[in-house]
JSON list of C-alpha atoms in Angstrom, two decimals:
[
{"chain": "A", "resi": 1, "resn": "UNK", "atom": "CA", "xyz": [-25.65, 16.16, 33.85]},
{"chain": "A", "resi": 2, "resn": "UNK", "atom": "CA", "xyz": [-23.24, 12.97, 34.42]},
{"chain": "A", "resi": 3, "resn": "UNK", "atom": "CA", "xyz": [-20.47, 13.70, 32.96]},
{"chain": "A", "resi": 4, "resn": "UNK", "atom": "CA", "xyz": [-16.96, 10.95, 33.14]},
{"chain": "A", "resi": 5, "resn": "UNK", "atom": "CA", "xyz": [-13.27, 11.86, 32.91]},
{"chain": "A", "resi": 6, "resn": "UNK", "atom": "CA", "xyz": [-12.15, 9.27, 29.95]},
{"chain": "A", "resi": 7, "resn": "UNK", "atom": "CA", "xyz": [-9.57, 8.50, 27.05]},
{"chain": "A", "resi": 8, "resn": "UNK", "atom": "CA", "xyz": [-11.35, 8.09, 23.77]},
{"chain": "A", "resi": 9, "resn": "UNK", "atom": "CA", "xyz": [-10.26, 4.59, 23.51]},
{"chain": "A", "resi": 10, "resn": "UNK", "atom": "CA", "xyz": [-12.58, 2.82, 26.08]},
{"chain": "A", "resi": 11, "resn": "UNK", "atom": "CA", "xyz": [-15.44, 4.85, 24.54]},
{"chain": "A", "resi": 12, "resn": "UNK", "atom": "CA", "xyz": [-14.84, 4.10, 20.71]},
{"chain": "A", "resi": 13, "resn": "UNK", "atom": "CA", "xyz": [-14.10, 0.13, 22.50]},
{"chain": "A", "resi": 14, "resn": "UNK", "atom": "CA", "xyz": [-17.48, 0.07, 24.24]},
{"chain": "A", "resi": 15, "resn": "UNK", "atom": "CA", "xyz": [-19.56, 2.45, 21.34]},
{"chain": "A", "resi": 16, "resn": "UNK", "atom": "CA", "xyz": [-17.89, -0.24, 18.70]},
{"chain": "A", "resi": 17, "resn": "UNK", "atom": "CA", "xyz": [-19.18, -3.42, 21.19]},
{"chain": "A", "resi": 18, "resn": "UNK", "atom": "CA", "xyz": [-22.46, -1.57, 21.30]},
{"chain": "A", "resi": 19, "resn": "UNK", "atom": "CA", "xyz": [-23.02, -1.11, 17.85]},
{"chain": "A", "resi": 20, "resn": "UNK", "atom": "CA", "xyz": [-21.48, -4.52, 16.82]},
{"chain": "A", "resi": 21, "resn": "UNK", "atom": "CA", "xyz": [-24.31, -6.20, 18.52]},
{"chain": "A", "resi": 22, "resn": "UNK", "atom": "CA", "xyz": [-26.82, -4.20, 17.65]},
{"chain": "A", "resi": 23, "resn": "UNK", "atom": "CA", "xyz": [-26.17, -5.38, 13.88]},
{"chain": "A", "resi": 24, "resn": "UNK", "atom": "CA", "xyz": [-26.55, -8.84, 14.83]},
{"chain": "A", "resi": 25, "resn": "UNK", "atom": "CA", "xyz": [-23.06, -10.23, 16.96]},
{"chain": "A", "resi": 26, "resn": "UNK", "atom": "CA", "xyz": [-22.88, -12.08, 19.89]},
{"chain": "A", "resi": 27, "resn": "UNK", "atom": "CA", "xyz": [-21.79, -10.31, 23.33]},
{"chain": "A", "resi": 28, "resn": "UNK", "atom": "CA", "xyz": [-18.14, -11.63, 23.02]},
{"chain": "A", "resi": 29, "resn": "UNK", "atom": "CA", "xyz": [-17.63, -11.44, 19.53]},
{"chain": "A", "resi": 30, "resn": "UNK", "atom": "CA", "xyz": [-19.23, -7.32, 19.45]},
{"chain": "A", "resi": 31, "resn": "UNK", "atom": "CA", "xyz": [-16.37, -6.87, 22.32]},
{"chain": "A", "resi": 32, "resn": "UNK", "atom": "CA", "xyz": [-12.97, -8.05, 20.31]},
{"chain": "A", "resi": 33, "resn": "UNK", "atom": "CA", "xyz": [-14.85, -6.62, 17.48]},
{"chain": "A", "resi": 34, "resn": "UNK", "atom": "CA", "xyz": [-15.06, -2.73, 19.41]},
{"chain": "A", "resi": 35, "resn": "UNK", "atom": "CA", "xyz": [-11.62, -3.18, 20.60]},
{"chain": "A", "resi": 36, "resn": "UNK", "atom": "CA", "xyz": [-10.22, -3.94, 17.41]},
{"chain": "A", "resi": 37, "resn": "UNK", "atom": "CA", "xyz": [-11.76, -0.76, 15.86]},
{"chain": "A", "resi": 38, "resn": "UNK", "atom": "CA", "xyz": [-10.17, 1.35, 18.38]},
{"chain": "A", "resi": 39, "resn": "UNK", "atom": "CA", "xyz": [-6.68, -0.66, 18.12]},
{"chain": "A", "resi": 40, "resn": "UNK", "atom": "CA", "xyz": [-7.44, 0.28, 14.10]},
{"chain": "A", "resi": 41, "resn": "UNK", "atom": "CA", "xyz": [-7.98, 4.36, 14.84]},
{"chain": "A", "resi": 42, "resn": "UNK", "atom": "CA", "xyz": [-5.07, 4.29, 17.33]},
{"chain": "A", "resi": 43, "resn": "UNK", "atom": "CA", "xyz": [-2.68, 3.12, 15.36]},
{"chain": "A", "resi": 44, "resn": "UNK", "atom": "CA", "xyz": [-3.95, 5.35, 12.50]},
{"chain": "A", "resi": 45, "resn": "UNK", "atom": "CA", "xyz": [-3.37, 8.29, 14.61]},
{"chain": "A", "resi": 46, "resn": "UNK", "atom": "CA", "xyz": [-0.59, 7.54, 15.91]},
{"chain": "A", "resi": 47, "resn": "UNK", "atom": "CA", "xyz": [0.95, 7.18, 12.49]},
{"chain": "A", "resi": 48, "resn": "UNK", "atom": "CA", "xyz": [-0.40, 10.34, 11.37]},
{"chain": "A", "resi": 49, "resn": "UNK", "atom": "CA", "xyz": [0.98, 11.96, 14.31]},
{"chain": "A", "resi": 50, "resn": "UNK", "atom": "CA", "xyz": [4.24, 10.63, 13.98]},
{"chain": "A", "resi": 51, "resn": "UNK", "atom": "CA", "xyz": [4.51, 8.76, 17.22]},
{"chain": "A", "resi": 52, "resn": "UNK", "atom": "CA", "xyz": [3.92, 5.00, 15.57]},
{"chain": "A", "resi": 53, "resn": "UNK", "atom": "CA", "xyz": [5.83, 3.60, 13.21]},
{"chain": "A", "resi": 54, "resn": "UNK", "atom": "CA", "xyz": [4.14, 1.96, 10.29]},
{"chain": "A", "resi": 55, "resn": "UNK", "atom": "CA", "xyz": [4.79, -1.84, 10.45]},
{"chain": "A", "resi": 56, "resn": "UNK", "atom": "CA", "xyz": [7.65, -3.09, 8.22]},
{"chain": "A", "resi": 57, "resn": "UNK", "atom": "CA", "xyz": [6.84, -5.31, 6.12]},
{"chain": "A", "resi": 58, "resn": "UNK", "atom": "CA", "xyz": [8.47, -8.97, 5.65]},
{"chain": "A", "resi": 59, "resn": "UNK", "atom": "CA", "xyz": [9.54, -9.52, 2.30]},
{"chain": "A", "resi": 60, "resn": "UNK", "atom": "CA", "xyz": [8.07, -12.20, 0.19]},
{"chain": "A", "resi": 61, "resn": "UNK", "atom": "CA", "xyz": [10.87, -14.35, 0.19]},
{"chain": "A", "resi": 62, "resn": "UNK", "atom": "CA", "xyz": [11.38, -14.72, 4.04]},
{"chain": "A", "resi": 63, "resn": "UNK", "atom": "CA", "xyz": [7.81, -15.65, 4.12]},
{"chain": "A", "resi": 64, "resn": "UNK", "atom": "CA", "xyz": [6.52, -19.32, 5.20]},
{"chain": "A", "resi": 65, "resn": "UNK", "atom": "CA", "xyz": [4.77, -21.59, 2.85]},
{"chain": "A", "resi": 66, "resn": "UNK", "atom": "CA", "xyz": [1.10, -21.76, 3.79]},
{"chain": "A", "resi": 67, "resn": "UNK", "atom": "CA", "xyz": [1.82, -25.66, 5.07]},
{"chain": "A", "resi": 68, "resn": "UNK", "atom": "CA", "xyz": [4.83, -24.56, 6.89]},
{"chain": "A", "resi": 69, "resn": "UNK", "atom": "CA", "xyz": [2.68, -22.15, 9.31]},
{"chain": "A", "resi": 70, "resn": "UNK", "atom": "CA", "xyz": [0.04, -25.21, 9.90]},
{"chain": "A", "resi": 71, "resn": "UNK", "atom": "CA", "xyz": [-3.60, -24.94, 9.17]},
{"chain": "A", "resi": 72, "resn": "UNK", "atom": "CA", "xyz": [-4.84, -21.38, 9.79]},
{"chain": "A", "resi": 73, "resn": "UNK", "atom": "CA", "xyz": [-8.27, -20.29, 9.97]},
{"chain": "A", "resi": 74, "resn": "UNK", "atom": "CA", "xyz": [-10.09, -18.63, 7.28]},
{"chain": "A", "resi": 75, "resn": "UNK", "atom": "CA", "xyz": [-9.91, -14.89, 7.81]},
{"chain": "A", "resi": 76, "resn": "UNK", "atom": "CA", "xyz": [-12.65, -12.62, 6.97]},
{"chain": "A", "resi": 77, "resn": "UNK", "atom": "CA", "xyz": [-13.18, -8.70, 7.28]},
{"chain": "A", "resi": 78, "resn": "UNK", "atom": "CA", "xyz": [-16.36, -7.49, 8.84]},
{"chain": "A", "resi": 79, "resn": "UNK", "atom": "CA", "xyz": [-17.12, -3.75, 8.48]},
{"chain": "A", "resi": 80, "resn": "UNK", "atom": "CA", "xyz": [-17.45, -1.71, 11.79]},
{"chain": "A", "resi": 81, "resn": "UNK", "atom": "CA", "xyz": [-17.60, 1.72, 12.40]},
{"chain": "A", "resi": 82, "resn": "UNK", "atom": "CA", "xyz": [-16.31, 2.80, 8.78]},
{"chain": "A", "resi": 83, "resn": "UNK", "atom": "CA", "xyz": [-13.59, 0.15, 9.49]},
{"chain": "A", "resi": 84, "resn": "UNK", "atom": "CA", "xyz": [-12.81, -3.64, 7.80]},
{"chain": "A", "resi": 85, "resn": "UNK", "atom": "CA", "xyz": [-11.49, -6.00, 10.86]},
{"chain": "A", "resi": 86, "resn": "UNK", "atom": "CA", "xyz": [-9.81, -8.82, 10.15]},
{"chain": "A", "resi": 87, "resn": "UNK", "atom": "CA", "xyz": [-11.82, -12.13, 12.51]},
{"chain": "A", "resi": 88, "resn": "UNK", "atom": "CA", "xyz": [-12.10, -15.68, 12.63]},
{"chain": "A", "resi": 89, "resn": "UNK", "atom": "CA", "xyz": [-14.79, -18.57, 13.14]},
{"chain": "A", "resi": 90, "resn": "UNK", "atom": "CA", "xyz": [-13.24, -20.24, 16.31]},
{"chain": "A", "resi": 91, "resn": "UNK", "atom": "CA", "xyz": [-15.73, -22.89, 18.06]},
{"chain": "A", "resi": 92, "resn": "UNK", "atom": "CA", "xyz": [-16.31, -20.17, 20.47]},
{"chain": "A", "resi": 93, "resn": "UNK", "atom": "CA", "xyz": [-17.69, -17.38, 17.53]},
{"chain": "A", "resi": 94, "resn": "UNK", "atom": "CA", "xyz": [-16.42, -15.23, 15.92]},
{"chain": "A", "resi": 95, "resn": "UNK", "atom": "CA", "xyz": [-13.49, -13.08, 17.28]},
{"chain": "A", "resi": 96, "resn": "UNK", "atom": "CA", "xyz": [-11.61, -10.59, 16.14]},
{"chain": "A", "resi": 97, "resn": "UNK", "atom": "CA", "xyz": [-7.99, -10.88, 14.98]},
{"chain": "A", "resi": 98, "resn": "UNK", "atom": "CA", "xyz": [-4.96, -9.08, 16.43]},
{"chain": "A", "resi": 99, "resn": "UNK", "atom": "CA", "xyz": [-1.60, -9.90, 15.30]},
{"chain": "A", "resi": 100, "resn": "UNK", "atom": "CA", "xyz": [-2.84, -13.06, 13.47]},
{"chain": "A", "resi": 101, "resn": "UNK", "atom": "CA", "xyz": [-4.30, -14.66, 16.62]},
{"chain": "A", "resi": 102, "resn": "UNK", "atom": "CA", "xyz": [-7.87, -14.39, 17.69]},
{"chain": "A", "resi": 103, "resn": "UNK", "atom": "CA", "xyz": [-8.45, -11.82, 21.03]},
{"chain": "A", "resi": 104, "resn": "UNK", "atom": "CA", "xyz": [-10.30, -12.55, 23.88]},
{"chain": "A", "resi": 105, "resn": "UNK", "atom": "CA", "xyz": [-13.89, -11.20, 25.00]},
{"chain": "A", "resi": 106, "resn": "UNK", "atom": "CA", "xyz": [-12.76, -11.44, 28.69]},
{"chain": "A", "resi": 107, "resn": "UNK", "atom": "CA", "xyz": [-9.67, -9.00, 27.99]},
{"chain": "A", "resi": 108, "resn": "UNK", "atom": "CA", "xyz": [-12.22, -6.34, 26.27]},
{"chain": "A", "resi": 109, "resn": "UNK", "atom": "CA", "xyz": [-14.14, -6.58, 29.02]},
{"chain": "A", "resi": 110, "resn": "UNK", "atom": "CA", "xyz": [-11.30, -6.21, 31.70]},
{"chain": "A", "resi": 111, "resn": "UNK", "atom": "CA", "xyz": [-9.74, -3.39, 30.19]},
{"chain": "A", "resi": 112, "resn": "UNK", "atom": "CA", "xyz": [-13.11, -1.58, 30.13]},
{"chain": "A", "resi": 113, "resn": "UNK", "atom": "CA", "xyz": [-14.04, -2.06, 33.80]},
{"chain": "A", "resi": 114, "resn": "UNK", "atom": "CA", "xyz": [-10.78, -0.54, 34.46]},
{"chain": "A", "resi": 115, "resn": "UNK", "atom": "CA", "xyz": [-11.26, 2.38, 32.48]},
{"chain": "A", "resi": 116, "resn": "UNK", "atom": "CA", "xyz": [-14.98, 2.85, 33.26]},
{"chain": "A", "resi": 117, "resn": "UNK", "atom": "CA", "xyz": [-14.96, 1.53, 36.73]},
{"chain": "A", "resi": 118, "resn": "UNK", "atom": "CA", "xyz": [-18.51, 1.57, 38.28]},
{"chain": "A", "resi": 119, "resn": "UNK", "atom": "CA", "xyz": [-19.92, 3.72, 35.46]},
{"chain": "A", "resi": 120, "resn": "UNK", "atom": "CA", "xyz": [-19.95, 1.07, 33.21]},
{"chain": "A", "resi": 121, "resn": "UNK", "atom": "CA", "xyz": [-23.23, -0.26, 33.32]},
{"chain": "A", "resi": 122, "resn": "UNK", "atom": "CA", "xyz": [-24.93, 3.59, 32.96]},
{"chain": "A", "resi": 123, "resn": "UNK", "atom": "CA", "xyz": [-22.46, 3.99, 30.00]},
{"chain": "A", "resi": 124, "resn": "UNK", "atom": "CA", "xyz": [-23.01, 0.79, 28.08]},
{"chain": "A", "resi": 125, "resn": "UNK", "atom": "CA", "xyz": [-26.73, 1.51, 28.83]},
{"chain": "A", "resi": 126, "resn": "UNK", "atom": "CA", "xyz": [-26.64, 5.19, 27.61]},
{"chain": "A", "resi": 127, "resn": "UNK", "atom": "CA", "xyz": [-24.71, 3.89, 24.40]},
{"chain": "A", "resi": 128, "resn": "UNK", "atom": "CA", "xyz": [-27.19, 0.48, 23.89]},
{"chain": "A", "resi": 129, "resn": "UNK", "atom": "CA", "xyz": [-30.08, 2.67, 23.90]},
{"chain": "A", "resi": 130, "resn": "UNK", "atom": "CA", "xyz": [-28.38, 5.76, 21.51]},
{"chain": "A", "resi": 131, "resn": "UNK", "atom": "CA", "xyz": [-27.96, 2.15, 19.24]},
{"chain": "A", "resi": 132, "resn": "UNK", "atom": "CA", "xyz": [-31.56, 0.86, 19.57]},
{"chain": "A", "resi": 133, "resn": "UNK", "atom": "CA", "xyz": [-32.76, 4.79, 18.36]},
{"chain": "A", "resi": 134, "resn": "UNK", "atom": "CA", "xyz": [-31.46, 3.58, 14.63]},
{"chain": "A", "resi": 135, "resn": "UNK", "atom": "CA", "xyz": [-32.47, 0.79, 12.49]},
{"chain": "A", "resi": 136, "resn": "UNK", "atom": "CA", "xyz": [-29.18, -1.52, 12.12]},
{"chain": "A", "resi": 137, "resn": "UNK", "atom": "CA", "xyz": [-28.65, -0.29, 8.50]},
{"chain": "A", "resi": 138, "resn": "UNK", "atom": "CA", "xyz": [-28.81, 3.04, 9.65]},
{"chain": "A", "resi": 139, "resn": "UNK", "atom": "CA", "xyz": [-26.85, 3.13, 12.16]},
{"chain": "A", "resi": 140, "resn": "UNK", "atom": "CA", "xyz": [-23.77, 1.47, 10.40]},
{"chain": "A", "resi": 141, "resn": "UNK", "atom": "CA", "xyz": [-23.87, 4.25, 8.35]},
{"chain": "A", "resi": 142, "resn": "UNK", "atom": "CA", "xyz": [-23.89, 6.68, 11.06]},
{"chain": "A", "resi": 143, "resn": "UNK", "atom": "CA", "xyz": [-22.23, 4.69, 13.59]},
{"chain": "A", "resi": 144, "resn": "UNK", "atom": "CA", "xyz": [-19.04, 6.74, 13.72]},
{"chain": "A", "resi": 145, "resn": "UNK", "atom": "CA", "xyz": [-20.49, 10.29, 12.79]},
{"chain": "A", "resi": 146, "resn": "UNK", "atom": "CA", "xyz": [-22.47, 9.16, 16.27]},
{"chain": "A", "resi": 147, "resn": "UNK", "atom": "CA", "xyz": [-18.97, 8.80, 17.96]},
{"chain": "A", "resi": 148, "resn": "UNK", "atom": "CA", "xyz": [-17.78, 11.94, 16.85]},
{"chain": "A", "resi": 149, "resn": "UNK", "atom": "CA", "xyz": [-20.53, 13.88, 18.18]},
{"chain": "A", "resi": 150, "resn": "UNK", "atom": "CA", "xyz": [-20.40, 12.53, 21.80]},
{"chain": "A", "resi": 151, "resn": "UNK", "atom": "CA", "xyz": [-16.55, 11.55, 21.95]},
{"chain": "A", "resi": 152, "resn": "UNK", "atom": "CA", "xyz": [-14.27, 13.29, 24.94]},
{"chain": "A", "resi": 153, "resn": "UNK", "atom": "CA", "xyz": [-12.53, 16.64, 23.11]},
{"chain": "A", "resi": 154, "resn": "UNK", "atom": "CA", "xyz": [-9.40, 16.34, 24.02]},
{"chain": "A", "resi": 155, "resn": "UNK", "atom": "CA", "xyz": [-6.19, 18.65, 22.69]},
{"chain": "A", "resi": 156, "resn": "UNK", "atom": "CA", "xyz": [-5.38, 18.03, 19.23]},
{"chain": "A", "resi": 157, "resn": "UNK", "atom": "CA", "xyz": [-2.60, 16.53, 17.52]},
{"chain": "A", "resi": 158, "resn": "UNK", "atom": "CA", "xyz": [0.13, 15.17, 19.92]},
{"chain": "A", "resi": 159, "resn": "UNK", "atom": "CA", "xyz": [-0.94, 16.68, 23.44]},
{"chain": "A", "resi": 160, "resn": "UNK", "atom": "CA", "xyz": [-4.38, 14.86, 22.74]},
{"chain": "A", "resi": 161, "resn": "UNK", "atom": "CA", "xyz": [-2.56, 11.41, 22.39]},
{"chain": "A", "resi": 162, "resn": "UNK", "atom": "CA", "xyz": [-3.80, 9.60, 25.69]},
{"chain": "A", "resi": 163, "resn": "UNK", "atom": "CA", "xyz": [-5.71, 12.46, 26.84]},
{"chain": "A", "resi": 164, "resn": "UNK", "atom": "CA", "xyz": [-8.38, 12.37, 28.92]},
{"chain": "A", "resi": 165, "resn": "UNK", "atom": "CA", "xyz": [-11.43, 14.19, 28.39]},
{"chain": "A", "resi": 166, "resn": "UNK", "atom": "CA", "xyz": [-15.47, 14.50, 29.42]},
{"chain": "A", "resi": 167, "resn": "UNK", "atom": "CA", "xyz": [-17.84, 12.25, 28.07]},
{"chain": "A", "resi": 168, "resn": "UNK", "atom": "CA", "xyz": [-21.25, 13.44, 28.62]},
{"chain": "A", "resi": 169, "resn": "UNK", "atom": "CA", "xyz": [-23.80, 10.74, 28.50]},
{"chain": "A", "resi": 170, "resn": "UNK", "atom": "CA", "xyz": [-26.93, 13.34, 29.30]},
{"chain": "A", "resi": 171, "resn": "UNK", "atom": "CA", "xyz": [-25.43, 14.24, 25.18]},
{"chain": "A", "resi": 172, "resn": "UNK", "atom": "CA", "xyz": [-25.38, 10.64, 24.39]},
{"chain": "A", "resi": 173, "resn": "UNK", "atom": "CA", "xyz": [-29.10, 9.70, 26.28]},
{"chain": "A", "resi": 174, "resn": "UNK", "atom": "CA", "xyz": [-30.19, 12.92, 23.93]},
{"chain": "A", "resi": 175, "resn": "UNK", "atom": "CA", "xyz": [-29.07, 11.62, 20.80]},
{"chain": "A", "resi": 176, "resn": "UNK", "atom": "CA", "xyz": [-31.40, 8.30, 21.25]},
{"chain": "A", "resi": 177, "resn": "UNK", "atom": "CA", "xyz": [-34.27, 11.24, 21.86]},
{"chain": "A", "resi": 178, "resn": "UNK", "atom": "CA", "xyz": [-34.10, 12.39, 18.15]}
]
Protein backbone atom coordinates (compact mmCIF):
# COMPACT_ATOMS: atom_id res chain seq x y z
CA UNK A 1 0.00 0.00 0.00
CA UNK A 2 1.60 3.64 -0.70
CA UNK A 3 0.06 5.67 1.27
CA UNK A 4 1.18 9.98 1.50
CA UNK A 5 0.78 12.34 4.46
CA UNK A 6 -1.19 15.39 2.57
CA UNK A 7 -3.64 18.47 2.98
CA UNK A 8 -6.67 18.06 0.81
CA UNK A 9 -5.80 21.04 -1.16
CA UNK A 10 -2.86 19.74 -3.35
CA UNK A 11 -5.03 16.66 -4.00
CA UNK A 12 -8.42 18.40 -5.05
CA UNK A 13 -5.45 20.94 -7.11
CA UNK A 14 -3.87 17.98 -8.90
CA UNK A 15 -7.42 15.60 -9.12
CA UNK A 16 -9.05 19.06 -10.64
CA UNK A 17 -5.72 19.41 -13.26
CA UNK A 18 -6.28 15.75 -13.94
CA UNK A 19 -9.71 15.80 -14.73
CA UNK A 20 -9.58 19.24 -16.52
CA UNK A 21 -7.51 17.68 -19.17
CA UNK A 22 -9.03 14.74 -19.47
CA UNK A 23 -12.22 16.77 -20.79
CA UNK A 24 -10.25 18.33 -23.37
CA UNK A 25 -7.71 21.38 -21.71
CA UNK A 26 -4.33 21.99 -22.31
CA UNK A 27 -1.60 21.04 -19.52
CA UNK A 28 -1.38 24.71 -18.25
CA UNK A 29 -4.74 25.75 -18.58
CA UNK A 30 -6.15 22.08 -16.57
CA UNK A 31 -3.49 23.40 -13.77
CA UNK A 32 -4.94 27.17 -12.95
CA UNK A 33 -8.13 25.48 -13.72
CA UNK A 34 -7.52 22.58 -10.54
CA UNK A 35 -6.16 25.25 -8.43
CA UNK A 36 -8.91 27.48 -8.82
CA UNK A 37 -11.42 24.73 -7.80
CA UNK A 38 -9.65 24.15 -4.65
CA UNK A 39 -9.18 28.11 -3.99
CA UNK A 40 -13.31 27.83 -4.69
CA UNK A 41 -13.90 24.82 -1.85
CA UNK A 42 -11.43 26.58 0.51
CA UNK A 43 -12.88 29.54 0.71
CA UNK A 44 -16.32 27.87 0.91
CA UNK A 45 -15.22 26.10 3.93
CA UNK A 46 -13.68 28.42 5.43
CA UNK A 47 -16.78 30.56 5.36
CA UNK A 48 -18.87 27.88 6.59
CA UNK A 49 -16.55 27.34 9.34
CA UNK A 50 -16.36 30.73 10.34
CA UNK A 51 -12.70 31.34 9.86
CA UNK A 52 -13.10 33.49 6.33
CA UNK A 53 -14.85 36.31 5.97
CA UNK A 54 -17.15 36.62 3.02
CA UNK A 55 -15.79 39.35 0.66
CA UNK A 56 -17.44 42.79 1.04
CA UNK A 57 -18.76 43.94 -1.59
CA UNK A 58 -18.02 47.49 -3.37
CA UNK A 59 -21.00 49.37 -3.86
CA UNK A 60 -22.20 50.29 -7.26
CA UNK A 61 -21.46 53.73 -7.08
CA UNK A 62 -17.68 53.51 -6.15
CA UNK A 63 -17.39 51.29 -9.08
CA UNK A 64 -15.25 52.24 -12.37
CA UNK A 65 -16.82 52.74 -15.69
CA UNK A 66 -15.97 49.81 -17.92
CA UNK A 67 -13.51 52.41 -20.06
CA UNK A 68 -12.06 53.68 -16.93
CA UNK A 69 -10.57 50.06 -15.97
CA UNK A 70 -9.11 49.71 -19.77
CA UNK A 71 -9.98 46.89 -22.04
CA UNK A 72 -10.55 43.68 -20.04
CA UNK A 73 -10.80 40.34 -21.37
CA UNK A 74 -13.92 38.53 -21.91
CA UNK A 75 -14.59 36.32 -18.91
CA UNK A 76 -16.17 33.04 -19.16
CA UNK A 77 -17.11 30.23 -16.52
CA UNK A 78 -16.09 26.71 -17.28
CA UNK A 79 -17.62 23.97 -15.08
CA UNK A 80 -15.13 21.78 -13.03
CA UNK A 81 -15.63 19.48 -10.44
CA UNK A 82 -19.38 20.63 -9.65
CA UNK A 83 -17.80 24.16 -9.72
CA UNK A 84 -18.20 27.38 -12.42
CA UNK A 85 -14.52 29.15 -12.64
CA UNK A 86 -14.27 32.27 -13.82
CA UNK A 87 -11.04 32.18 -17.01
CA UNK A 88 -9.83 34.06 -19.78
CA UNK A 89 -8.51 33.58 -23.51
CA UNK A 90 -4.93 35.09 -23.05
CA UNK A 91 -2.50 34.36 -26.18
CA UNK A 92 -1.08 31.77 -23.99
CA UNK A 93 -4.78 29.68 -23.47
CA UNK A 94 -6.95 29.73 -21.44
CA UNK A 95 -6.25 30.42 -17.69
CA UNK A 96 -8.07 30.64 -14.91
CA UNK A 97 -8.99 33.86 -13.09
CA UNK A 98 -8.09 34.82 -9.51
CA UNK A 99 -8.83 38.15 -8.25
CA UNK A 100 -9.61 39.47 -11.79
CA UNK A 101 -6.15 38.61 -13.19
CA UNK A 102 -5.31 35.45 -15.01
CA UNK A 103 -2.97 32.75 -12.71
CA UNK A 104 -0.07 31.14 -13.78
CA UNK A 105 0.48 27.31 -14.79
CA UNK A 106 4.08 27.52 -13.42
CA UNK A 107 2.73 28.61 -9.81
CA UNK A 108 0.20 25.43 -9.85
CA UNK A 109 2.84 23.49 -10.62
CA UNK A 110 5.34 24.89 -7.95
CA UNK A 111 3.06 24.74 -5.21
CA UNK A 112 2.34 21.07 -6.02
CA UNK A 113 5.96 19.84 -6.13
CA UNK A 114 6.19 21.32 -2.79
CA UNK A 115 3.39 19.63 -1.39
CA UNK A 116 3.88 16.31 -3.22
CA UNK A 117 7.60 16.35 -3.39
CA UNK A 118 8.96 13.25 -5.26
CA UNK A 119 5.57 11.49 -5.20
CA UNK A 120 4.27 13.53 -7.70
CA UNK A 121 4.71 11.76 -10.73
CA UNK A 122 3.11 8.24 -9.04
CA UNK A 123 0.24 10.55 -7.85
CA UNK A 124 -0.59 12.45 -11.00
CA UNK A 125 -0.20 8.98 -12.66
CA UNK A 126 -2.51 7.12 -10.15
CA UNK A 127 -5.11 10.08 -10.62
CA UNK A 128 -4.58 10.31 -14.83
CA UNK A 129 -5.33 6.77 -15.03
CA UNK A 130 -8.52 6.76 -12.22
CA UNK A 131 -9.54 9.73 -15.14
CA UNK A 132 -8.91 7.64 -18.30
CA UNK A 133 -11.33 4.64 -16.42
CA UNK A 134 -14.45 7.17 -17.34
CA UNK A 135 -15.64 8.52 -20.53
CA UNK A 136 -15.19 12.52 -20.24
CA UNK A 137 -18.99 12.98 -19.82
CA UNK A 138 -18.94 10.63 -17.19
CA UNK A 139 -16.54 11.55 -15.32
CA UNK A 140 -17.61 15.30 -14.99
CA UNK A 141 -20.43 14.02 -13.46
CA UNK A 142 -18.62 11.96 -11.07
CA UNK A 143 -15.55 13.88 -10.91
CA UNK A 144 -15.99 15.10 -7.34
CA UNK A 145 -18.02 12.07 -5.85
CA UNK A 146 -14.41 10.45 -7.15
CA UNK A 147 -12.61 13.00 -4.81
CA UNK A 148 -14.62 12.30 -1.99
CA UNK A 149 -14.03 8.73 -1.99
CA UNK A 150 -10.17 8.84 -2.09
CA UNK A 151 -9.62 12.37 -0.35
CA UNK A 152 -7.27 12.45 3.06
CA UNK A 153 -10.01 12.20 6.24
CA UNK A 154 -8.97 14.60 8.20
CA UNK A 155 -10.87 15.99 11.65
CA UNK A 156 -13.95 17.74 10.91
CA UNK A 157 -15.02 21.16 11.17
CA UNK A 158 -12.25 23.56 12.45
CA UNK A 159 -9.41 21.06 13.68
CA UNK A 160 -9.59 19.64 10.00
CA UNK A 161 -8.80 23.18 8.51
CA UNK A 162 -5.13 22.59 7.14
CA UNK A 163 -4.98 19.15 8.31
CA UNK A 164 -3.05 16.69 7.02
CA UNK A 165 -4.20 13.36 6.31
CA UNK A 166 -3.42 9.82 4.22
CA UNK A 167 -4.06 9.63 0.75
CA UNK A 168 -4.00 6.16 -0.41
CA UNK A 169 -3.33 5.82 -4.04
CA UNK A 170 -3.47 1.68 -3.93
CA UNK A 171 -7.63 3.21 -3.24
CA UNK A 172 -7.24 5.55 -6.06
CA UNK A 173 -5.25 2.82 -8.67
CA UNK A 174 -8.52 0.58 -7.52
CA UNK A 175 -11.05 2.90 -8.47
CA UNK A 176 -9.65 2.97 -12.31
CA UNK A 177 -10.06 -1.13 -11.81
CA UNK A 178 -13.94 -0.88 -11.70
Amino acid sequence: MHEIRVNRAPVLTLWGAVVAERLGHGRAAALTLGGAVAGLNAQSKGRRLGIVEPRAERPAARKKPAAARGARRRERLVPLLGRTVPAVDTPRGLRAVEKGRPTTPTGVERYLRGKFGEALPEVRAAMEALAAAYEPDALEAKAFALYERFRPAIPAGTRGWGAKGVLDLDLVRALAER
